[in-house]
Amino acid sequence: MGPRARAVCSLFILLQVLAAPAANSDFYLAGDYLLGGLFSLHANMKGIVHLNFLQVPQCKKYEIKVLGYNLLQAMRFAVEEINNRSSLLPGVLLGYEMVDVCYVSNNVQPVLYFLAREDYSLPIQEDYSHYVPRVVAVIGPDNSESTTTVAHFLSLFLLPQITYSAISDDLRDKQRFPALLRTVSGADHQIEAMVQLLLHFRWNWVIVLVSSDDYGRYNSQLLSERLAPRDICIAFQETLPTLQPSQEVTPWERQRLEAIVGKIQQSSARIVVLFSPDLVLYNFFREVLRQNFTGAVWIASESWAIDPVLHNLTGLHDTGTFLGITTQSVPIPGFSEFRMRPAQAGPPAPNRTNLGATCNQECDRCQDTTASFNAILTLSGERVVYSVYAAVYAVAHALHSVLSCTQTCSKEVVYPWQLLQEIWKVNFTLLGHEIFFDKQGDLLMSLEVIQWQWDLSQNPFLSIASYHPALRQLKTVRNVSWHTANNTIPVSMCSKDCQPGQKKKPVGIHPCCFECLDCLPGTFLNQTADEFDCQPCPSCAWSHRNDTSCFKRRLAFLEWHEASTIFVAMLSALGFFSTLTIVVVFWRHLHTPVVRSAGGPMCFLMLAPLLLAYAMVPMYVGQPTFFTCLCRQTFFTLCFTICISCITVRSFQIVCIFKMARRLPGAYSYWVRYHGPYVFVASFTVLKVVIVVSNVLTMSANPTARADPDDPKIIILSCNYRKALLFNTSLDLLLSVAGFSFAYMGKELPTNYNEAKFITFCMTFYFTSSVSLCTFMSVYEGVLVSILDLLVTVLNLLGISLGYFGPKCYMILFYPERNTQGYFSSMIQGYTMRKD
Ligand SMILES: *[C@@H]1O[C@H](CO)[C@@H](O)[C@H](O)[C@H]1NC(C)=O
Ligand SMILES: *[C@@H]1O[C@H](CO)[C@@H](O)[C@H](O)[C@H]1NC(C)=O
Ligand SMILES: *[C@@H]1O[C@H](CO)[C@@H](O)[C@H](O)[C@H]1NC(C)=O
Ligand SMILES: *[C@@H]1O[C@H](CO)[C@@H](O)[C@H](O)[C@H]1NC(C)=O
Ligand SMILES: *[C@@H]1O[C@H](CO)[C@@H](O)[C@H](O)[C@H]1NC(C)=O
Ligand SMILES: *[C@@H]1O[C@H](CO)[C@@H](O)[C@H](O)[C@H]1NC(C)=O
Ligand SMILES: *[C@@H]1O[C@H](CO)[C@@H](O)[C@H](O)[C@H]1NC(C)=O
Ligand SMILES: *[C@@H]1O[C@H](CO)[C@@H](O)[C@H](O)[C@H]1NC(C)=O
Ligand SMILES: *[C@@H]1O[C@H](CO)[C@@H](O)[C@H](O)[C@H]1NC(C)=O
């Protein structure tokens, strides 16, 4: 088989001559280059049945599709305009050949017709690069199903095909459809615009109704994929029954429609999205009207958004608000007048009358029907019409390049693949819009959201918002006149939004359906993070019921202005000044027997820490810090230990001087020689320092915060020495018990040596108060602990100051006659005599 021998065999496709040849048909215009046009002038859902018998389907038997004829006229208009304007294709006459595909019924035959040669033959060849089919490019058809079928044929020949309203995104696959381009935005954008519309009006509970064909299935699938991440739920989805070829409503179909409309009425969803060819919807809306259903918002897919016939259905405006997604309107000057213009006598169609035109190139009633809708079509403006218009112009611009037109064009043979290459490259401005195809062969036209109106003088499809594919955003949403009382925006939510601070509890499977539960105190709802769970507040914060954030808890600690604090402060001031007085008095009577019997210089060892301890009382008031906690935990207890150990050693000494000196003179001299009392005090102080330092090292001195068990709004700030307290006081307790015992033993000593009463009292008070404080602290946490702690401490200090030193001062100041060596000697003698 030689390379040039292209014709191996020829397949003659004889398309039946059903229609009488019409020289001046709307469907045919002779020209140097022909464009194929595929439009749905009639519509029928069932296409497959016709493959059962050997006949080409006769479109004229079906219902007229008004918009189809409008689009056909748009192509005629564009071609005529191009021919009129000599600038684009000077000296070239563009012709067309258009066929009615009646939706999906008749799409194979026209393609074969377009692909065949003048003599109606379609040769089988090895190489089609020099094959010249009847048409150079095909415009259409309108729906994705037909477009796919047609594209499979045309792709074999790389014959350019530009569809004006097939939105399926499968068509973007250029591996499968290398020769297919679009002048309409794809389903991706159509659906996105619809989703944005739902989001804009905060509708999250929608019903989806679909036709039982590819269109319905594909788009509803896409929609549900897009809705899920947007938190919009589909209440239910139903498939509308397929229309019978006879277009009659069967009982089964009626039953089905009744059930669907009934279900919509039952549902709480008020938004109904309908993906279906217009054809299927007449019966549906008739059923809606029959059931007097009202109050819905019907959202139209592009397939029926601007259908004038459906719009004219009597009473439809009572069923609710109609919104739709469609392509933007671009006014085309002169088209409205052209729409009703019948074909004029053109140049005779050469050889056409011989074999006759193809079938389905006729529409007797189109003119009349369109005429009756002329007003509404004129008011609607040019939407899809512009897509057809742009498609024709794109081919013309590509031809302009192929024919290298300047002053005039060279009328050479144009191979389809040559033209296809140029169509991909076109970039021109048409009526203010830039026309070029993106990598997937799409022309990104803006979309519009329209509202149906029944006001006779206005655009029946009024634009209320626009969507630009590049931005993927709905813009400038204008007022919608809702079919509701007071024109309020209809609400369609499965559950009303929760009040702030309430969490959602899912009900059923839909995330849009939920109960609202209050967030409990101490938890809050962070809507951005999780709407279904209340989060606990951080430990330093708290929240009320229904809160969306936590507030800082009020810090509680001892404050100066509180009565209890003032009281304790006054006590400690009293203690401080009385201790200071004692120091002065003792200093001045340092060598008197009373002072000596009280311990002499050792008294100052007790008084100095006492003074220091009083001076440290302010450390207990105010917000605890590391420093104040450290002071409380170390210096304060240290002062106290020194005091107590002094008292203990003192009471020990008093007992022992009388008892030990007599019975164990050796030990006594030892005790005196090595400054026993000081060694004793020093060793206990060192022991205490060790305890305190180990406490500080094991437990940080930082203040701790704890919630008040009675009032969670309050957080108690306290020093972290509760655990250390018992450990800390144990040494002091030991000393106090020892001191108490010694004092008890010396209770029969001479009264001026007899501090037993006071020491017993002090030590008993200290012991009991410490033990009860520890017990209290272990069961109760609160500010009360701090004040009690302080009060007990100050009382203990006062006990020592006033209880131990007070009586001696009293004696020094008011009974100086008893403060003599003689008096003391007589007392001791008296005691010794009584003993003996
Ligand atoms: C083309 O030119 C003819 C004759 O001038 C005119 O009647 C017709 O309206 C024009 N058509 C268009 C589409 O401009
Ligand atoms: C609808 O309304 C009409 C007139 O108001 C009434 O005759 C008809 O029975 C109603 N249809 C239904 C299904 O309620
Ligand atoms: C018309 O047909 C004749 C023969 O039937 C042929 O010679 C002629 O080229 C044809 N014209 C066109 C334009 O195809
Ligand atoms: C609209 O519907 C009414 C009532 O069914 C009908 O009389 C009228 O002719 C229709 N309009 C068009 C333009 O068909
Ligand atoms: C189309 O042409 C204009 C200028 O003529 C240019 O700015 C623009 O980038 C072109 N667009 C594309 C897609 O090539
Ligand atoms: C939209 O509605 C508001 C309030 O009803 C009104 O003030 C405003 O004029 C309306 N805008 C348009 C464009 O109709
Ligand atoms: C409509 O508005 C009127 C008066 O402002 C009010 O009484 C009535 O309740 C409103 N109706 C609805 C459904 O909001
Ligand atoms: C809520 O959650 C978001 C995201 O997790 C976070 O950025 C934000 O800070 C949170 N807000 C509060 C008040 O916790
Ligand atoms: C929490 O919000 C719900 C709903 O608004 C309300 O009924 C309830 O009284 C609120 N509770 C509090 C404590 O405010």
mmCIF file of N, CA and C and ligand atoms in Angstrom, residues 66 308-309 311-315 368-376, ligand 4:
data_model
loop_
_atom_site.group_PDB
_atom_site.id
_atom_site.type_symbol
_atom_site.label_atom_id
_atom_site.label_comp_id
_atom_site.label_asym_id
_atom_site.label_seq_id
_atom_site.Cartn_x
_atom_site.Cartn_y
_atom_site.Cartn_z
ATOM 1 N N VAL A 66 -36.813 26.145 22.687
ATOM 2 C CA VAL A 66 -36.743 27.523 22.208
ATOM 3 C C VAL A 66 -35.312 28.045 22.230
ATOM 4 N N PRO A 308 -36.790 29.860 28.991
ATOM 5 C CA PRO A 308 -37.963 30.732 28.978
ATOM 6 C C PRO A 308 -39.277 29.959 29.049
ATOM 7 N N VAL A 309 -39.283 28.723 28.583
ATOM 8 C CA VAL A 309 -40.535 27.959 28.561
ATOM 9 C C VAL A 309 -40.928 27.566 29.979
ATOM 10 N N HIS A 311 -39.962 29.066 32.609
ATOM 11 C CA HIS A 311 -40.245 30.330 33.272
ATOM 12 C C HIS A 311 -41.710 30.740 33.078
ATOM 13 N N ASN A 312 -42.258 30.355 31.933
ATOM 14 C CA ASN A 312 -43.633 30.761 31.598
ATOM 15 C C ASN A 312 -44.680 29.810 32.158
ATOM 16 N N LEU A 313 -44.233 28.765 32.872
ATOM 17 C CA LEU A 313 -45.175 27.813 33.450
ATOM 18 C C LEU A 313 -46.094 28.557 34.414
ATOM 19 N N THR A 314 -47.391 28.429 34.194
ATOM 20 C CA THR A 314 -48.341 29.237 34.972
ATOM 21 C C THR A 314 -48.257 28.898 36.459
ATOM 22 N N GLY A 315 -48.156 29.917 37.254
ATOM 23 C CA GLY A 315 -48.199 29.736 38.706
ATOM 24 C C GLY A 315 -46.883 29.376 39.338
ATOM 25 N N ASP A 368 -42.109 30.398 14.677
ATOM 26 C CA ASP A 368 -43.324 30.863 15.368
ATOM 27 C C ASP A 368 -43.170 30.776 16.878
ATOM 28 N N THR A 369 -42.631 29.650 17.311
ATOM 29 C CA THR A 369 -42.484 29.471 18.748
ATOM 30 C C THR A 369 -41.538 30.517 19.316
ATOM 31 N N THR A 370 -40.432 30.701 18.613
ATOM 32 C CA THR A 370 -39.473 31.678 19.098
ATOM 33 C C THR A 370 -40.091 33.071 19.091
ATOM 34 N N ALA A 371 -40.916 33.306 18.089
ATOM 35 C CA ALA A 371 -41.565 34.620 18.013
ATOM 36 C C ALA A 371 -42.406 34.880 19.247
ATOM 37 N N SER A 372 -43.091 33.852 19.726
ATOM 38 C CA SER A 372 -43.944 34.057 20.894
ATOM 39 C C SER A 372 -43.109 34.309 22.148
ATOM 40 N N PHE A 373 -41.877 33.840 22.131
ATOM 41 C CA PHE A 373 -40.999 34.087 23.281
ATOM 42 C C PHE A 373 -40.037 35.239 23.030
ATOM 43 N N ASN A 374 -40.236 35.922 21.930
ATOM 44 C CA ASN A 374 -39.251 36.937 21.538
ATOM 45 C C ASN A 374 -39.050 37.993 22.614
ATOM 46 N N ALA A 375 -40.159 38.387 23.224
ATOM 47 C CA ALA A 375 -40.055 39.450 24.221
ATOM 48 C C ALA A 375 -39.164 39.020 25.379
ATOM 49 N N ILE A 376 -39.433 37.824 25.896
ATOM 50 C CA ILE A 376 -38.680 37.349 27.046
ATOM 51 C C ILE A 376 -37.222 37.105 26.671
HETATM 52 C C1 LIG B 4 -46.997 31.403 28.619
HETATM 53 O O1 LIG B 4 -48.019 30.640 29.183
HETATM 54 C C2 LIG B 4 -49.312 31.114 28.932
HETATM 55 C C3 LIG B 4 -50.265 30.279 29.693
HETATM 56 O O2 LIG B 4 -49.953 28.957 29.605
HETATM 57 C C4 LIG B 4 -49.558 31.038 27.438
HETATM 58 O O3 LIG B 4 -50.839 31.546 27.177
HETATM 59 C C5 LIG B 4 -48.531 31.868 26.738
HETATM 60 O O4 LIG B 4 -48.661 31.722 25.379
HETATM 61 C C6 LIG B 4 -47.170 31.411 27.111
HETATM 62 N N1 LIG B 4 -46.191 32.323 26.576
HETATM 63 C C7 LIG B 4 -45.424 31.959 25.596
HETATM 64 C C8 LIG B 4 -44.459 32.998 25.157
HETATM 65 O O5 LIG B 4 -45.498 30.857 25.130
#
